[in-house]
C-alpha positions as semicolon CSV with decimal commas, in nm:
position;residue;x (nm);y (nm);z (nm)
1;M;-0,315;-2,613;1,920
2;S;-0,267;-2,236;1,927
3;R;-0,515;-2,007;1,757
4;R;-0,402;-1,873;1,422
5;A;-0,306;-1,507;1,419
6;Y;-0,527;-1,407;1,127
7;D;-0,891;-1,420;1,021
8;V;-1,041;-1,383;0,675
9;A;-1,202;-1,044;0,617
10;V;-1,289;-1,079;0,248
11;R;-1,269;-1,417;0,080
12;T;-1,205;-1,354;-0,288
13;E;-0,959;-1,430;-0,567
14;A;-0,803;-1,095;-0,654
15;S;-0,520;-1,130;-0,901
16;L;-0,310;-0,860;-0,735
17;G;-0,482;-0,726;-0,425
18;E;-0,307;-0,416;-0,294
19;G;-0,319;-0,092;-0,100
20;P;-0,561;-0,141;0,194
21;T;-0,666;0,197;0,335
22;W;-0,912;0,273;0,613
23;D;-1,167;0,541;0,524
24;A;-1,271;0,678;0,862
25;A;-1,544;0,894;0,712
26;T;-1,736;0,592;0,584
27;G;-1,611;0,315;0,813
28;R;-1,487;0,115;0,517
29;L;-1,168;-0,050;0,402
30;V;-1,067;0,057;0,050
31;W;-0,837;-0,168;-0,152
32;V;-0,760;-0,247;-0,515
33;D;-0,706;-0,541;-0,746
34;I;-0,440;-0,387;-0,970
35;L;-0,456;-0,633;-1,258
36;G;-0,832;-0,678;-1,221
37;S;-0,878;-0,299;-1,270
38;R;-1,109;-0,278;-0,970
39;V;-1,142;-0,068;-0,656
40;H;-1,309;-0,254;-0,371
41;T;-1,460;-0,140;-0,043
42;Y;-1,551;-0,350;0,258
43;A;-1,747;-0,243;0,567
44;P;-1,656;-0,467;0,862
45;G;-1,964;-0,355;1,054
46;D;-2,215;-0,518;0,820
47;G;-1,997;-0,698;0,565
48;R;-2,118;-0,482;0,279
49;R;-1,890;-0,469;-0,025
50;T;-1,877;-0,248;-0,334
51;V;-1,673;-0,258;-0,654
52;I;-1,572;0,013;-0,902
53;T;-1,435;-0,103;-1,237
54;T;-1,171;0,147;-1,348
55;G;-1,118;0,045;-1,710
56;Q;-0,739;0,025;-1,670
57;H;-0,495;-0,108;-1,415
58;V;-0,519;0,075;-1,083
59;G;-0,226;0,078;-0,841
60;A;-0,391;0,254;-0,547
61;A;-0,710;0,425;-0,432
62;K;-0,724;0,673;-0,143
63;P;-1,010;0,872;0,014
64;R;-1,057;1,238;-0,077
65;A;-1,131;1,503;0,184
66;G;-1,463;1,595;0,024
67;G;-1,568;1,237;-0,046
68;G;-1,485;1,006;-0,332
69;L;-1,146;0,861;-0,423
70;V;-0,818;0,953;-0,588
71;V;-0,673;0,668;-0,795
72;N;-0,324;0,595;-0,926
73;L;-0,397;0,449;-1,269
74;R;-0,193;0,318;-1,560
75;D;-0,213;0,652;-1,740
76;G;-0,204;0,896;-1,448
77;I;-0,401;1,020;-1,149
78;G;-0,780;1,021;-1,159
79;L;-1,064;1,134;-0,935
80;Y;-1,396;0,974;-0,842
81;G;-1,638;1,218;-0,686
82;P;-1,875;1,142;-0,397
83;G;-2,209;0,981;-0,458
84;G;-2,130;0,843;-0,801
85;A;-2,006;1,169;-0,954
86;P;-1,834;1,119;-1,291
87;F;-1,468;1,022;-1,315
88;T;-1,222;1,297;-1,413
89;W;-0,848;1,306;-1,477
90;L;-0,634;1,515;-1,244
91;V;-0,306;1,426;-1,418
92;R;-0,298;1,229;-1,742
93;D;0,054;1,121;-1,840
94;P;0,055;0,785;-2,020
95;V;0,396;0,624;-2,072
96;P;0,406;0,303;-2,278
97;G;0,498;0,003;-2,065
98;R;0,449;0,187;-1,732
99;R;0,169;0,189;-1,474
100;G;0,083;0,342;-1,141
101;N;0,163;0,132;-0,836
102;D;0,136;0,199;-0,463
103;A;0,056;0,549;-0,335
104;A;0,003;0,727;-0,004
105;V;-0,132;1,059;0,120
106;A;0,124;1,280;0,295
107;P;0,051;1,484;0,610
108;D;-0,011;1,794;0,396
109;G;-0,280;1,620;0,190
110;A;-0,071;1,566;-0,125
111;L;-0,053;1,226;-0,296
112;W;0,283;1,051;-0,315
113;A;0,230;0,830;-0,619
114;G;0,464;0,555;-0,735
115;T;0,508;0,402;-1,078
116;M;0,684;0,098;-1,225
117;R;0,733;-0,066;-1,561
118;Y;0,537;-0,380;-1,638
119;D;0,863;-0,560;-1,711
120;E;1,012;-0,425;-1,385
121;A;1,309;-0,285;-1,575
122;P;1,562;-0,130;-1,336
123;G;1,514;0,244;-1,299
124;G;1,187;0,241;-1,489
125;G;0,974;0,378;-1,207
126;S;0,942;0,695;-1,004
127;L;0,791;0,850;-0,694
128;T;0,618;1,185;-0,745
129;R;0,426;1,433;-0,533
130;V;0,086;1,520;-0,678
131;A;-0,059;1,837;-0,525
132;P;-0,436;1,884;-0,487
133;D;-0,434;2,113;-0,794
134;G;-0,256;1,849;-1,005
135;T;0,092;2,000;-0,990
136;V;0,349;1,720;-1,010
137;R;0,696;1,725;-0,856
138;D;0,951;1,443;-0,885
139;L;1,058;1,307;-0,546
140;L;1,264;0,999;-0,623
141;A;1,382;0,881;-0,964
142;P;1,492;0,648;-1,087
143;V;1,341;0,367;-0,882
144;T;1,231;0,026;-1,004
145;V;0,916;-0,093;-0,821
146;S;0,787;0,198;-0,614
147;N;0,597;0,054;-0,322
148;G;0,514;0,115;0,046
149;T;0,522;0,469;0,185
150;G;0,429;0,583;0,537
151;W;0,497;0,858;0,789
152;S;0,615;0,852;1,151
153;P;0,365;0,963;1,416
154;D;0,529;1,306;1,447
155;G;0,536;1,350;1,068
156;R;0,911;1,411;1,062
157;L;1,011;1,087;0,888
158;V;0,883;0,900;0,585
159;Y;0,949;0,531;0,522
160;Y;0,974;0,409;0,163
161;V;1,019;0,082;-0,026
162;D;1,167;0,022;-0,371
163;S;1,106;-0,352;-0,358
164;P;1,404;-0,496;-0,554
165;T;1,646;-0,326;-0,314
166;R;1,511;-0,548;-0,033
167;R;1,522;-0,237;0,188
168;I;1,290;-0,012;0,376
169;D;1,449;0,330;0,353
170;V;1,382;0,631;0,574
171;L;1,390;0,997;0,474
172;D;1,345;1,328;0,649
173;Y;1,000;1,449;0,548
174;D;0,966;1,767;0,350
175;A;0,646;1,842;0,162
176;Q;0,827;1,944;-0,157
177;Q;1,122;1,704;-0,174
178;A;1,268;1,380;-0,043
179;L;1,563;1,446;0,189
180;N;1,851;1,239;0,328
181;R;1,743;0,894;0,211
182;R;1,917;0,617;0,405
183;P;1,855;0,247;0,482
184;F;1,622;0,167;0,773
185;V;1,620;-0,214;0,750
186;R;1,720;-0,473;0,492
187;V;1,513;-0,788;0,449
188;E;1,748;-1,083;0,433
189;D;1,773;-1,304;0,125
190;G;1,515;-1,581;0,126
191;A;1,263;-1,390;0,338
192;G;1,080;-1,227;0,049
193;F;1,069;-0,870;-0,079
194;P;0,932;-0,572;0,116
195;D;0,609;-0,445;-0,040
196;G;0,339;-0,226;0,115
197;L;0,380;-0,087;0,464
198;T;0,207;0,105;0,741
199;V;0,328;0,284;1,055
200;D;0,154;0,234;1,389
201;A;0,096;0,476;1,676
202;E;0,415;0,361;1,848
203;G;0,618;0,450;1,540
204;C;0,676;0,087;1,442
205;V;0,680;-0,009;1,075
206;W;0,471;-0,303;0,955
207;V;0,565;-0,440;0,613
208;A;0,421;-0,715;0,394
209;L;0,676;-0,955;0,246
210;W;0,602;-1,056;-0,113
211;D;0,710;-1,420;-0,158
212;G;0,778;-1,425;0,217
213;A;0,435;-1,539;0,346
214;A;0,453;-1,297;0,637
215;V;0,408;-0,946;0,771
216;R;0,681;-0,806;0,995
217;R;0,687;-0,526;1,253
218;Y;1,006;-0,327;1,304
219;T;1,063;-0,088;1,595
220;P;1,170;0,272;1,526
221;D;1,533;0,169;1,576
222;G;1,503;-0,101;1,307
223;R;1,471;-0,403;1,535
224;L;1,243;-0,687;1,424
225;D;1,001;-0,752;1,710
226;R;0,708;-0,937;1,554
227;T;0,639;-1,167;1,261
228;V;0,288;-1,267;1,156
229;E;0,315;-1,582;0,947
230;L;0,049;-1,627;0,680
231;P;-0,072;-1,919;0,467
232;V;-0,039;-1,718;0,145
233;R;0,295;-1,671;-0,029
234;R;0,232;-1,320;-0,155
235;P;0,096;-1,073;0,098
236;T;0,120;-0,730;-0,061
237;A;0,034;-0,455;0,188
238;C;-0,116;-0,387;0,529
239;A;-0,311;-0,114;0,707
240;F;-0,488;-0,062;1,039
241;G;-0,864;-0,016;1,043
242;G;-1,183;-0,096;1,228
243;P;-1,284;0,035;1,573
244;G;-0,995;0,222;1,730
245;L;-0,775;0,138;1,429
246;R;-0,671;-0,181;1,607
247;D;-0,719;-0,445;1,337
248;L;-0,446;-0,503;1,077
249;Y;-0,585;-0,570;0,729
250;I;-0,360;-0,749;0,477
251;T;-0,412;-0,768;0,102
252;T;-0,274;-1,064;-0,093
253;A;-0,206;-1,176;-0,451
254;R;-0,236;-1,492;-0,655
255;T;-0,077;-1,370;-0,979
256;G;0,222;-1,571;-1,097
257;L;0,155;-1,868;-0,870
258;D;0,113;-2,214;-1,023
259;R;-0,072;-2,347;-0,719
260;P;-0,205;-2,054;-0,519
261;H;-0,335;-2,116;-0,169
262;P;-0,717;-2,102;-0,153
263;L;-0,687;-1,770;0,037
264;S;-0,446;-1,611;-0,211
265;G;-0,613;-1,294;-0,336
266;S;-0,826;-1,257;-0,023
267;V;-0,807;-0,983;0,240
268;L;-0,689;-1,116;0,576
269;V;-0,709;-0,942;0,913
270;V;-0,512;-0,971;1,236
271;P;-0,756;-0,865;1,511
272;D;-0,628;-0,633;1,782
273;A;-0,277;-0,625;1,632
274;G;-0,191;-0,283;1,774
275;R;-0,309;0,070;1,711
276;G;-0,281;0,252;1,381
277;L;-0,248;0,619;1,300
278;P;-0,545;0,818;1,168
279;G;-0,521;0,854;0,791
280;V;-0,504;1,176;0,594
281;A;-0,743;1,223;0,302
282;F;-0,626;1,362;-0,031
283;A;-0,698;1,734;-0,028
284;G;-0,793;1,754;-0,396
């Protein structure tokens, strides 16, 4: 019998685990449980875990350059300072029925923050650029479920997912606007919906397939060259971390499932899956 491709990094029952991000400064994986309103960290070296309760749904948490975290919350963008410094709002813009979803830090240190409506109404979401000083610029609107975002190794391209389209799109990267959006790949019917993604050092795009029980790797020319099958129906996102950025961490969800797999909601890891790109911390 062949060895399974994945191991269990964090065994837990997150309702909607999302957004794994490697924090190189601390040697920790940062991830969120959106509906549990919690930011989690996990240190593979010693297994230590921490939890921050945010008080409202949190779509993403990313490291800040000076320490602490920037978080994409229901009502806007917030900041946690280093060493337990008090929470502050950077941008507070509550919209009834809407929440923050996935987010990513661009090469220039700005946050690209996505939103969606709770009812997933078409066109109810957006993708905005949040500068370190809190200035907000619309990038893409309308979108429906703003999800995975990642940059090519040379920083010239950005990959983006609006999940109901079943596509990963690619755009020419510009710090102030989204340019020349076009399809990169389309996930076929019955294979799930593209969710969170990451780009590796070879320029390949790894994407988690919600309701597809798998993570796929696409080459820069859009060719599918690897599928990691998983026991859980709803993987949500993936990111490289650990020594040399060689291990692929995968968050998962159990929300909406009548009979979730025992590992649904856990963080899985594919050891030595490839080599990731160093992350960029939010400059604010």
